[in-house]
Amino acid sequence: MSEPMVKVRDVRKSYNGIEVLKGVDLHVARGEVTCLIGPSGSGKSTLLRCINHLEKHDSGELRVDGELVGYEARNGKLYELTDKRVCENRSRIGMVFQRFNLFQHLNVLDNVTIGQMKVRGTSREDANNKARELLARVGLKDKEKNYPSQLSGGQQQRVAIARALAMDPKLMLFDEPTSALDPELVGEVLEVMKDLARSGMTMIVVTHEIGFAREVANTVYFLDGGVIEESGDPRTILVTPSSDRLKNFLSKVL
Amino acid sequence: MTPHGDDSIKVVPVRHYGQWIGVAVLGLFLAMLFHTLFIRVASAKVTCKVASVAATCHHVMVWRYSWNIVGHYFFTSEILHGLRITLELTVIAMVIGIALGLLIAVMRMSRNRLLSTVAFAYTWFFRGTPVFVQLFFWSFLGAVYPRLTLGIPFTHVTYAHINVNTSFTIFDACALGLGLNEGAYMSEIARAGLISVDEGQIEAATSLGMTRRQTLRLVTIPQAMRVIIPPTGNEVISMLKTTSLASAVGLIELLGAATNIYSANYEIIPLLIVASLWFLVVTTILSIGQFYLERRFARGALRTPPPTPIQRLRGDVRGVASKFRTRRGLGAPA
């Protein structure tokens, strides 16, 4: 088997002396969809944010596509990467946020082109073409001139997905992408994500949508209190969980 | 559908009697204000007209606010020159102030402790001392430092020098002094704008791979502008009038020009009115500019931008016109 896209080994992270991640291990193979589930405060989002170095982990090993995140190992020592290198690495990892975080001062098209043009140096014409293609893919072809405030939550989240995809990411991270949506808008976002999964994108999804996890995920990790409590095939662990905590959790969310 | 089967609802609106009384009282006050501003009153001067045998004498009637004198001085070259100095000082001081303010705000929010401390100290000092004193310092800079040299510090190596007393004019001193002072105030306004931008916007930019500098320039500052502009408009208008401090160090600006004239002819009130009217004219133009600037930077923040005054006026006219049309329509037999 080839090198996994994401390899996390014994990663720890604390905020102000409170340990949020207490030694987490995670493997994500290329082209696979991994769902992280668990109660709030269990460290799911923190783990996700460590993967693209929005947060620095305190110890352990974190590799994306074989390379250490945020550091470089030379002669047995760890060197911090320059800001430029960190930015370069981040630009290959797409991130979708719970609260969409579209750039409020830019219209839909510019939201999708700004990263390509300013980070990649793509020409406006190429960036526009790609953005239109992606907007069509998420079903928002006719909204390119609208501002984010004029869109529904579901539409905004689909634009956010297009914005992340415009950077040609090798990995997509979703941080509770449907938690801020009205129930009837959840479906349209999940549809886009399923389509993305079918296309072979490597995805890590923090979610409360157990149905989505069961249908789409190759592997599900259940986090509780900063540790992986249980992991495995969703059709196994979500149907016949072995730990009491997961049983308890599933009984609450289902 | 209404009970009568009409497609539009016709109702008798609620009568706001309190508002009507308020309008009447306000109208009365406005009439009084207009009257006192433009009435002519009897002056001490007397003119007599001799007709055949008897002479009839009466007092000369004059404007209470001497509008004739105001009009006479309004476009004199002294006043216009003062106005030009005022405008130039305002523009240069605000350009320095805004640029410096933004720089200091960014420094203040930097992770680097030295930068943030220097920024804090700058704001502390320039906000904490009177701008009047600062203007005096800069205008007497030549007395403290007659020569400014460019060289290696703490050695005798110098490459160039300027004579402060000849090449640093009083105008330069005022523009610099006002600008440096303004920078301290602007930095707090800019900082308020920068911290008002949602953290999520910065995270989104970061996760796209933007550097901190790109994030600031492309995402944070454009969105901060919405918050920064209204108080900055305040600062510009305030600066317009603060420039009158320059006359205290010998630079004759608008108010200084008026003062010079009235100290010769004692027409104090009319000349102060001349200066004030010019300040009002400029303030009006600035306010209009601010309105359109705000609209420009509010893009995306509101679902529908507020109408411009002209659009609103057009809407009002249309509204009133349609009201009259319906009135007539109601009166006519169906």
Coordinates of C-alpha atoms in Angstrom, one line a residue:
Chain A
M1 CA 0.0 0.0 0.0
S2 CA 1.2 3.5 -0.8
E3 CA 2.0 6.1 1.8
P4 CA -1.2 7.4 3.6
M5 CA -2.3 10.9 2.8
V6 CA -2.5 11.8 6.5
K7 CA -0.7 10.1 9.2
V8 CA -1.2 11.2 12.8
R9 CA 0.8 9.5 15.6
D10 CA 0.4 10.2 19.3
V11 CA -0.5 13.9 18.7
R12 CA -1.1 16.0 21.8
K13 CA -2.3 19.5 22.1
S14 CA -3.2 21.6 25.2
Y15 CA -4.7 25.1 25.6
N16 CA -3.7 26.9 28.8
G17 CA -2.7 23.6 30.5
I18 CA -5.9 21.8 29.5
E19 CA -5.1 18.9 27.3
V20 CA -7.5 18.7 24.4
L21 CA -5.8 16.0 22.4
K22 CA -4.3 13.2 24.5
G23 CA -2.3 11.2 22.1
V24 CA -4.3 10.7 18.9
D25 CA -3.5 8.2 16.1
L26 CA -5.1 8.4 12.7
H27 CA -4.5 7.1 9.2
V28 CA -6.2 8.4 6.1
A29 CA -5.5 6.5 2.9
R30 CA -5.5 8.3 -0.5
G31 CA -9.0 8.7 -2.0
E32 CA -10.7 7.7 1.2
V33 CA -13.3 9.5 3.2
T34 CA -12.8 9.6 7.0
C35 CA -15.4 10.9 9.4
L36 CA -14.6 12.1 12.9
I37 CA -17.5 11.9 15.2
G38 CA -17.9 12.5 18.9
P39 CA -19.4 14.9 21.5
S40 CA -18.6 18.6 21.4
G41 CA -15.3 19.4 23.1
S42 CA -13.9 16.0 22.3
G43 CA -11.1 17.5 20.2
K44 CA -12.4 16.7 16.7
S45 CA -12.1 20.3 15.4
T46 CA -8.7 20.8 17.0
L47 CA -7.4 17.7 15.4
L48 CA -8.6 18.9 12.0
R49 CA -7.1 22.4 12.6
C50 CA -3.7 20.8 13.5
I51 CA -3.7 19.0 10.2
N52 CA -3.5 22.2 8.2
H53 CA -1.4 23.9 10.9
L54 CA -4.1 26.5 11.9
E55 CA -3.1 25.2 15.3
K56 CA 0.3 23.9 16.3
H57 CA 0.3 20.5 17.9
D58 CA 2.6 20.2 21.0
S59 CA 4.0 16.7 20.5
G60 CA 3.7 13.7 18.3
E61 CA 4.0 13.2 14.6
L62 CA 1.7 14.7 12.0
R63 CA 2.4 14.0 8.3
V64 CA 0.4 15.1 5.2
D65 CA 1.4 13.4 2.0
G66 CA 4.5 12.1 3.7
E67 CA 5.7 15.5 4.9
L68 CA 5.7 16.8 8.4
V69 CA 3.2 19.5 9.1
G70 CA 4.8 22.8 10.1
Y71 CA 8.3 21.3 10.6
E72 CA 11.2 19.9 8.8
A73 CA 13.4 17.1 10.1
R74 CA 17.1 17.6 9.3
N75 CA 20.0 15.8 11.0
G76 CA 17.7 14.5 13.7
K77 CA 16.5 18.0 14.6
L78 CA 13.1 19.6 14.0
Y79 CA 13.2 23.0 12.3
E80 CA 10.2 25.2 12.1
L81 CA 9.2 25.9 8.5
T82 CA 9.2 29.5 7.2
D83 CA 5.8 31.2 6.9
K84 CA 6.1 30.9 3.2
R85 CA 6.5 27.2 3.2
V86 CA 3.7 26.7 5.7
C87 CA 1.4 28.8 3.5
E88 CA 2.4 26.8 0.4
N89 CA 1.6 23.5 2.2
R90 CA -1.7 24.9 3.5
S91 CA -2.8 25.9 0.0
R92 CA -2.8 22.2 -1.0
I93 CA -5.2 21.4 1.8
G94 CA -8.8 22.7 1.3
M95 CA -10.8 23.6 4.4
V96 CA -14.5 24.1 4.8
F97 CA -15.8 25.8 8.0
Q98 CA -18.9 25.4 10.0
R99 CA -19.7 29.1 9.6
F100 CA -18.8 29.1 5.8
N101 CA -16.4 32.1 6.3
L102 CA -16.9 33.4 2.8
F103 CA -15.2 36.7 2.1
Q104 CA -18.1 39.1 2.8
H105 CA -16.7 42.0 0.7
L106 CA -16.3 39.9 -2.5
N107 CA -18.9 38.4 -4.7
V108 CA -19.2 34.7 -5.3
L109 CA -17.0 34.6 -8.4
D110 CA -14.2 36.6 -6.6
N111 CA -14.5 34.4 -3.6
V112 CA -13.6 31.4 -5.8
T113 CA -10.9 33.2 -7.8
I114 CA -9.0 35.1 -5.1
G115 CA -7.0 32.2 -3.9
Q116 CA -6.1 31.0 -7.4
M117 CA -4.9 34.5 -8.4
K118 CA -3.2 35.7 -5.3
V119 CA -1.7 32.4 -4.0
R120 CA -1.1 30.5 -7.2
G121 CA -0.6 33.5 -9.5
T122 CA -3.2 32.2 -12.0
S123 CA -4.4 34.7 -14.6
R124 CA -7.8 36.2 -14.1
E125 CA -9.2 34.5 -17.2
D126 CA -8.1 31.1 -16.2
A127 CA -9.2 31.6 -12.6
N128 CA -12.7 32.8 -13.8
N129 CA -13.0 29.8 -16.1
K130 CA -12.1 27.4 -13.3
A131 CA -14.4 29.2 -10.8
R132 CA -17.4 29.0 -13.2
E133 CA -16.7 25.3 -13.8
L134 CA -16.7 24.6 -10.1
L135 CA -19.7 26.8 -9.4
A136 CA -21.6 24.8 -12.0
R137 CA -20.4 21.6 -10.3
V138 CA -21.9 22.8 -6.9
G139 CA -25.1 23.9 -8.7
L140 CA -24.6 27.7 -8.4
K141 CA -23.8 28.7 -12.0
D142 CA -26.2 31.7 -11.9
K143 CA -25.1 33.2 -8.6
E144 CA -21.6 34.4 -9.5
K145 CA -22.4 38.1 -9.1
N146 CA -24.2 37.7 -5.8
Y147 CA -22.6 38.6 -2.5
P148 CA -22.5 36.0 0.3
S149 CA -25.0 37.9 2.4
Q150 CA -27.5 37.4 -0.4
L151 CA -27.3 33.6 -0.4
S152 CA -28.8 31.0 1.9
G153 CA -26.6 29.1 4.3
G154 CA -26.6 26.0 2.0
Q155 CA -25.6 28.1 -1.0
Q156 CA -22.9 29.8 0.9
Q157 CA -21.4 26.5 2.1
R158 CA -21.4 25.2 -1.5
V159 CA -19.5 28.3 -2.6
A160 CA -17.1 27.7 0.2
I161 CA -16.5 24.2 -1.1
A162 CA -15.9 25.6 -4.6
R163 CA -13.5 28.1 -3.1
A164 CA -11.5 25.3 -1.5
L165 CA -11.6 23.1 -4.6
A166 CA -10.3 26.0 -6.7
M167 CA -6.9 25.4 -5.2
D168 CA -6.7 21.9 -6.5
P169 CA -6.3 20.4 -3.0
K170 CA -5.0 16.9 -2.5
L171 CA -6.9 16.8 0.8
M172 CA -10.2 18.4 1.9
L173 CA -11.0 19.1 5.5
F174 CA -14.6 19.7 6.6
D175 CA -15.3 21.1 10.0
E176 CA -18.9 20.4 10.8
P177 CA -20.0 21.7 7.4
T178 CA -23.7 21.3 8.0
S179 CA -24.0 22.2 11.7
A180 CA -24.9 25.8 11.0
L181 CA -27.5 25.0 8.4
D182 CA -31.3 24.8 8.5
P183 CA -32.4 21.2 8.4
E184 CA -33.8 21.5 4.9
L185 CA -30.5 22.9 3.5
V186 CA -28.3 20.1 4.9
G187 CA -29.1 17.8 2.0
E188 CA -27.8 20.0 -0.8
V189 CA -24.4 20.4 0.9
L190 CA -24.1 16.7 1.7
E191 CA -25.0 15.9 -2.0
V192 CA -22.0 18.0 -3.1
M193 CA -19.8 16.3 -0.6
K194 CA -20.9 12.8 -1.7
D195 CA -20.2 13.8 -5.3
L196 CA -16.8 14.9 -4.3
A197 CA -16.2 11.6 -2.4
R198 CA -17.2 9.7 -5.5
S199 CA -14.7 11.6 -7.6
G200 CA -11.9 10.2 -5.4
M201 CA -11.1 13.2 -3.2
T202 CA -9.4 12.4 0.1
M203 CA -11.6 13.9 2.7
I204 CA -11.7 14.2 6.5
V205 CA -15.1 15.2 7.8
V206 CA -15.9 16.3 11.3
T207 CA -19.7 15.7 11.4
H208 CA -22.7 15.0 13.4
E209 CA -24.5 13.5 10.4
I210 CA -24.3 9.8 11.3
G211 CA -26.3 8.9 8.2
F212 CA -23.7 10.6 6.0
A213 CA -20.8 8.9 7.8
R214 CA -22.5 5.5 7.4
E215 CA -23.1 6.0 3.7
V216 CA -20.0 7.7 2.6
A217 CA -17.1 7.1 5.0
N218 CA -14.5 4.4 4.5
T219 CA -13.4 4.8 8.1
V220 CA -15.1 6.4 11.2
Y221 CA -13.2 7.6 14.2
F222 CA -15.0 8.2 17.4
L223 CA -13.3 10.8 19.6
D224 CA -14.1 11.3 23.2
G225 CA -12.2 13.4 25.8
G226 CA -9.2 13.9 23.5
V227 CA -8.6 10.2 22.6
I228 CA -9.8 7.9 19.9
E229 CA -12.3 5.7 21.7
E230 CA -13.2 3.5 18.7
S231 CA -12.5 3.4 15.0
G232 CA -13.2 1.2 12.0
D233 CA -15.7 0.5 9.2
P234 CA -18.8 2.6 9.7
R235 CA -21.1 -0.4 8.9
T236 CA -19.5 -2.2 11.8
I237 CA -18.9 0.4 14.5
L238 CA -21.9 2.5 13.9
V239 CA -24.2 -0.5 13.9
T240 CA -22.6 -2.6 16.6
P241 CA -20.4 -0.3 18.7
S242 CA -18.2 -2.1 21.1
S243 CA -17.5 0.7 23.6
D244 CA -20.2 2.0 25.9
R245 CA -19.3 5.5 25.2
L246 CA -20.0 5.2 21.5
K247 CA -23.2 3.3 22.3
N248 CA -24.2 6.1 24.6
F249 CA -23.2 8.8 22.0
L250 CA -25.1 7.1 19.1
S251 CA -28.2 6.7 21.2
K252 CA -28.2 10.5 21.7
V253 CA -27.6 11.6 18.1
L254 CA -29.6 9.1 16.3
Chain B
M1 CA -57.5 40.0 -1.1
T2 CA -59.3 42.4 1.1
P3 CA -62.9 41.8 2.3
H4 CA -64.1 44.2 -0.5
G5 CA -62.4 42.2 -3.2
D6 CA -60.0 45.0 -4.1
D7 CA -56.5 44.0 -4.9
S8 CA -54.9 46.7 -2.8
I9 CA -55.7 47.5 0.8
K10 CA -57.2 51.0 1.4
V11 CA -57.1 52.1 5.0
V12 CA -57.4 55.3 7.0
P13 CA -53.9 55.7 8.5
V14 CA -53.5 56.3 12.2
R15 CA -53.4 60.1 12.9
H16 CA -50.3 61.2 14.8
Y17 CA -51.6 64.3 16.5
G18 CA -48.5 64.6 18.7
Q19 CA -46.4 64.6 15.6
W20 CA -48.5 67.4 14.1
I21 CA -48.1 69.5 17.2
G22 CA -44.4 68.9 17.2
V23 CA -44.1 69.9 13.6
A24 CA -46.1 73.1 14.3
V25 CA -43.8 74.1 17.2
L26 CA -40.7 73.2 15.2
G27 CA -42.0 75.3 12.3
L28 CA -42.5 78.2 14.6
F29 CA -39.0 78.0 15.9
L30 CA -37.6 77.8 12.3
A31 CA -39.6 80.8 11.3
M32 CA -38.2 82.7 14.3
L33 CA -34.6 81.6 13.4
F34 CA -35.1 82.7 9.8
H35 CA -36.6 86.0 10.9
T36 CA -33.8 86.9 13.3
L37 CA -31.1 85.9 10.8
F38 CA -32.4 88.0 8.0
I39 CA -34.3 90.8 9.6
R40 CA -33.1 94.4 9.2
V41 CA -32.9 96.5 12.4
A42 CA -32.6 100.2 13.0
S43 CA -28.9 101.2 13.4
A44 CA -27.5 104.1 15.4
K45 CA -27.0 106.0 12.1
V46 CA -29.7 108.5 11.1
T47 CA -30.5 109.8 7.6
C48 CA -32.6 112.8 7.0
K49 CA -34.5 113.6 3.9
V50 CA -35.3 117.3 3.2
A51 CA -38.5 117.7 1.4
S52 CA -39.7 121.3 0.7
V53 CA -39.7 122.8 4.3
A54 CA -39.5 120.0 6.9
A55 CA -36.8 117.3 7.2
T56 CA -37.9 113.8 8.0
C57 CA -35.3 111.8 9.7
H58 CA -35.1 108.1 10.4
H59 CA -32.6 105.4 11.4
V60 CA -30.8 103.5 8.7
M61 CA -32.0 99.9 8.6
V62 CA -29.2 97.3 8.5
W63 CA -29.0 93.4 8.6
R64 CA -28.7 92.2 12.2
Y65 CA -25.9 89.9 10.9
S66 CA -24.3 92.3 8.5
W67 CA -24.8 90.1 5.5
N68 CA -23.5 92.9 3.2
I69 CA -20.1 92.8 5.0
V70 CA -20.1 89.0 5.0
G71 CA -20.7 89.1 1.2
H72 CA -18.1 91.7 0.7
Y73 CA -15.3 89.7 2.3
F74 CA -16.5 86.2 1.2
F75 CA -14.3 86.1 -1.9
T76 CA -11.5 88.4 -1.0
S77 CA -8.1 87.1 -1.9
E78 CA -7.0 87.0 1.8
I79 CA -9.8 84.8 2.7
L80 CA -9.4 82.6 -0.3
H81 CA -5.7 82.2 0.3
G82 CA -6.4 81.2 3.9
L83 CA -8.9 78.7 2.6
R84 CA -6.3 77.2 0.3
I85 CA -3.9 76.9 3.2
T86 CA -6.6 75.2 5.3
L87 CA -7.4 72.7 2.6
E88 CA -3.8 71.9 1.9
L89 CA -3.0 71.4 5.6
T90 CA -6.1 69.2 6.0
V91 CA -5.3 67.0 3.0
I92 CA -1.6 66.5 3.9
A93 CA -2.1 66.1 7.6
M94 CA -4.9 63.5 7.0
V95 CA -2.8 61.6 4.4
I96 CA 0.0 61.4 6.9
G97 CA -2.4 60.6 9.7
I98 CA -4.3 57.8 7.9
A99 CA -1.1 56.1 6.6
L100 CA 0.6 56.4 9.9
G101 CA -2.6 55.3 11.8
L102 CA -2.9 52.1 9.7
L103 CA 0.7 51.3 10.2
I104 CA 0.6 51.8 13.9
A105 CA -2.6 49.8 14.2
V106 CA -1.0 46.9 12.4
M107 CA 2.1 47.2 14.6
R108 CA 0.0 47.3 17.7
M109 CA -1.6 44.0 16.7
S110 CA 1.7 42.4 15.8
R111 CA 2.9 39.3 17.5
N112 CA 6.2 41.0 17.9
R113 CA 6.3 42.6 21.4
L114 CA 8.8 45.4 20.4
L115 CA 6.6 46.5 17.6
S116 CA 3.4 46.5 19.6
T117 CA 5.1 48.3 22.5
V118 CA 6.5 51.0 20.2
A119 CA 3.0 51.5 18.7
F120 CA 1.4 51.7 22.1
A121 CA 4.0 54.3 23.2
Y122 CA 3.5 56.4 20.1
T123 CA -0.3 56.5 20.6
W124 CA 0.2 57.2 24.3
F125 CA 2.5 60.1 23.7
F126 CA 0.9 61.9 20.8
R127 CA -2.6 61.5 22.2
G128 CA -1.6 62.4 25.6
T129 CA 0.0 65.8 24.9
P130 CA -1.8 68.9 23.6
V131 CA -1.7 69.2 19.8
F132 CA -1.0 72.9 20.4
V133 CA 2.2 72.1 22.2
Q134 CA 3.2 69.6 19.4
L135 CA 2.7 72.3 16.8
F136 CA 4.9 74.7 18.7
F137 CA 7.6 72.0 19.0
W138 CA 7.7 71.3 15.3
S139 CA 7.6 75.0 14.3
F140 CA 10.6 75.7 16.6
L141 CA 12.4 72.6 15.5
G142 CA 15.1 74.8 14.0
A143 CA 15.8 76.3 17.4
V144 CA 16.4 72.9 18.9
Y145 CA 18.0 71.2 15.9
P146 CA 19.4 73.9 13.5
R147 CA 21.0 71.2 11.3
L148 CA 19.8 67.7 10.6
T149 CA 22.4 65.3 9.3
L150 CA 22.3 61.9 7.6
G151 CA 25.2 59.7 8.7
I152 CA 26.3 56.9 11.0
P153 CA 24.9 57.5 14.5
F154 CA 27.3 58.2 17.3
T155 CA 30.2 58.9 14.9
H156 CA 31.3 61.9 13.0
V157 CA 30.6 60.4 9.6
T158 CA 28.0 62.4 7.8
Y159 CA 26.7 62.2 4.2
A160 CA 24.3 65.0 3.9
H161 CA 22.7 67.7 6.0
I162 CA 19.9 70.2 5.8
N163 CA 19.5 73.6 7.4
V164 CA 16.2 73.2 9.3
N165 CA 15.6 77.0 9.6
T166 CA 15.7 77.5 5.9
S167 CA 14.3 74.3 4.3
F168 CA 11.7 73.3 6.9
T169 CA 9.0 75.9 6.5
I170 CA 6.3 76.8 8.9
F171 CA 3.8 75.1 6.6
D172 CA 5.9 71.9 6.7
A173 CA 6.0 72.1 10.5
C174 CA 2.2 72.5 10.8
A175 CA 1.4 69.7 8.3
L176 CA 3.9 67.3 10.0
G177 CA 2.7 68.2 13.5
L178 CA -0.9 67.8 12.7
G179 CA -0.3 64.6 10.7
L180 CA 1.8 63.0 13.5
N181 CA -0.8 63.9 16.1
E182 CA -3.6 62.6 13.8
G183 CA -1.7 59.3 13.3
A184 CA -2.2 58.5 17.0
Y185 CA -6.0 59.0 16.8
M186 CA -6.3 57.3 13.5
S187 CA -4.4 54.3 14.8
E188 CA -7.1 53.6 17.3
I189 CA -9.8 54.0 14.7
A190 CA -8.0 51.6 12.3
R191 CA -7.4 49.1 15.1
A192 CA -11.2 49.2 15.9
G193 CA -11.8 48.4 12.3
L194 CA -9.2 45.6 12.1
I195 CA -10.5 43.8 15.2
S196 CA -14.1 44.1 14.0
V197 CA -13.3 41.7 11.2
D198 CA -14.5 38.2 12.1
E199 CA -11.7 35.7 13.0
G200 CA -13.3 33.2 10.6
Q201 CA -12.4 35.5 7.6
I202 CA -8.8 35.4 8.6
E203 CA -8.8 31.6 9.1
A204 CA -10.4 31.2 5.7
A205 CA -7.8 33.3 4.0
T206 CA -5.0 31.5 5.9
S207 CA -6.4 28.1 4.9
L208 CA -6.3 29.2 1.3
G209 CA -2.6 29.6 1.7
M210 CA -2.5 33.4 2.0
T211 CA 0.4 34.9 3.9
R212 CA -0.3 37.2 6.8
R213 CA 0.4 40.2 4.7
Q214 CA -1.9 39.0 1.9
T215 CA -4.6 38.3 4.4
L216 CA -4.3 41.8 5.9
R217 CA -4.3 43.5 2.5
L218 CA -6.9 41.4 0.6
V219 CA -9.3 40.4 3.4
T220 CA -8.9 42.2 6.7
I221 CA -8.4 45.8 5.6
P222 CA -11.1 45.9 2.9
Q223 CA -13.7 44.7 5.4
A224 CA -12.3 46.9 8.2
M225 CA -12.9 50.0 6.0
R226 CA -16.6 49.8 6.6
V227 CA -16.0 50.4 10.3
I228 CA -13.0 52.8 9.7
I229 CA -14.7 55.3 7.3
P230 CA -17.4 56.9 9.4
P231 CA -15.1 58.0 12.3
T232 CA -12.4 58.9 9.7
G233 CA -14.9 61.3 8.1
N234 CA -15.3 62.8 11.6
E235 CA -11.5 63.1 11.9
V236 CA -11.2 64.9 8.5
I237 CA -13.9 67.4 9.4
S238 CA -12.3 67.8 12.8
M239 CA -8.9 68.3 11.2
L240 CA -10.3 70.9 8.9
K241 CA -11.0 73.1 11.9
T242 CA -8.0 72.1 14.0
T243 CA -5.8 73.6 11.2
S244 CA -6.8 77.0 12.7
L245 CA -4.3 76.3 15.4
A246 CA -1.6 76.9 12.8
S247 CA -2.2 80.6 13.0
A248 CA -0.9 80.4 16.6
V249 CA 2.5 79.6 15.2
G250 CA 2.2 82.1 12.4
L251 CA 0.7 80.3 9.5
I252 CA -2.3 82.3 8.3
E253 CA -5.1 79.9 7.4
L254 CA -8.8 80.6 6.9
L255 CA -9.6 81.6 10.5
G256 CA -6.3 83.4 10.8
A257 CA -7.1 85.4 7.6
A258 CA -10.5 86.4 9.1
T259 CA -8.9 87.4 12.3
N260 CA -6.3 89.5 10.5
I261 CA -9.1 91.4 8.7
Y262 CA -11.3 92.0 11.7
S263 CA -8.5 93.1 13.9
A264 CA -8.1 96.0 11.4
N265 CA -11.7 96.8 10.9
Y266 CA -13.4 95.5 14.0
E267 CA -16.1 93.7 12.0
I268 CA -15.6 90.6 14.2
I269 CA -18.9 88.8 13.9
P270 CA -19.3 89.2 10.1
L271 CA -15.7 87.9 9.5
L272 CA -16.2 85.0 11.8
I273 CA -19.3 84.2 9.8
V274 CA -17.3 84.3 6.6
A275 CA -14.8 81.8 8.0
S276 CA -17.6 79.6 9.4
L277 CA -19.6 79.6 6.2
W278 CA -16.5 78.4 4.3
F279 CA -15.9 75.7 6.9
L280 CA -19.6 74.7 6.4
V281 CA -19.2 74.6 2.6
V282 CA -16.1 72.3 2.8
T283 CA -17.8 70.1 5.4
T284 CA -20.8 69.7 3.2
I285 CA -18.6 68.6 0.3
L286 CA -16.7 66.2 2.5
S287 CA -19.9 64.7 3.9
I288 CA -21.2 63.9 0.5
G289 CA -17.9 62.3 -0.4
Q290 CA -18.0 60.2 2.8
F291 CA -21.5 59.0 1.9
Y292 CA -20.5 57.6 -1.4
L293 CA -17.2 56.2 0.0
E294 CA -19.2 54.3 2.7
R295 CA -21.5 52.9 0.0
R296 CA -18.6 51.7 -1.9
F297 CA -17.1 49.8 1.0
A298 CA -20.4 48.5 2.3
R299 CA -20.6 46.2 -0.8
G300 CA -21.6 42.7 0.3
A301 CA -22.3 43.8 3.9
L302 CA -26.0 44.6 3.3
R303 CA -28.5 42.7 1.2
T304 CA -29.7 45.9 -0.4
P305 CA -27.6 49.1 -0.1
P306 CA -29.5 52.1 1.3
P307 CA -30.7 54.6 -1.4
T308 CA -28.6 57.7 -2.2
P309 CA -30.2 61.0 -1.2
I310 CA -31.2 61.6 -4.8
Q311 CA -32.8 58.2 -5.1
R312 CA -34.7 58.9 -1.8
L313 CA -35.8 62.3 -3.0
R314 CA -37.1 60.7 -6.3
G315 CA -38.9 58.1 -4.2
D316 CA -40.5 60.7 -2.0
V317 CA -41.7 62.7 -5.0
R318 CA -43.1 59.5 -6.6
G319 CA -44.8 58.6 -3.3
V320 CA -46.5 61.9 -2.8
A321 CA -47.6 62.0 -6.5
S322 CA -49.1 58.6 -6.2
K323 CA -50.9 59.6 -3.0
F324 CA -52.6 62.5 -4.9
R325 CA -53.5 60.1 -7.7
T326 CA -55.2 57.7 -5.3
R327 CA -57.0 60.5 -3.4
R328 CA -58.5 61.6 -6.7
G329 CA -59.3 58.0 -7.6
L330 CA -61.1 57.5 -4.3
G331 CA -63.2 60.6 -4.8
A332 CA -64.3 59.5 -8.3
P333 CA -67.3 57.2 -8.6
A334 CA -66.3 53.6 -9.3

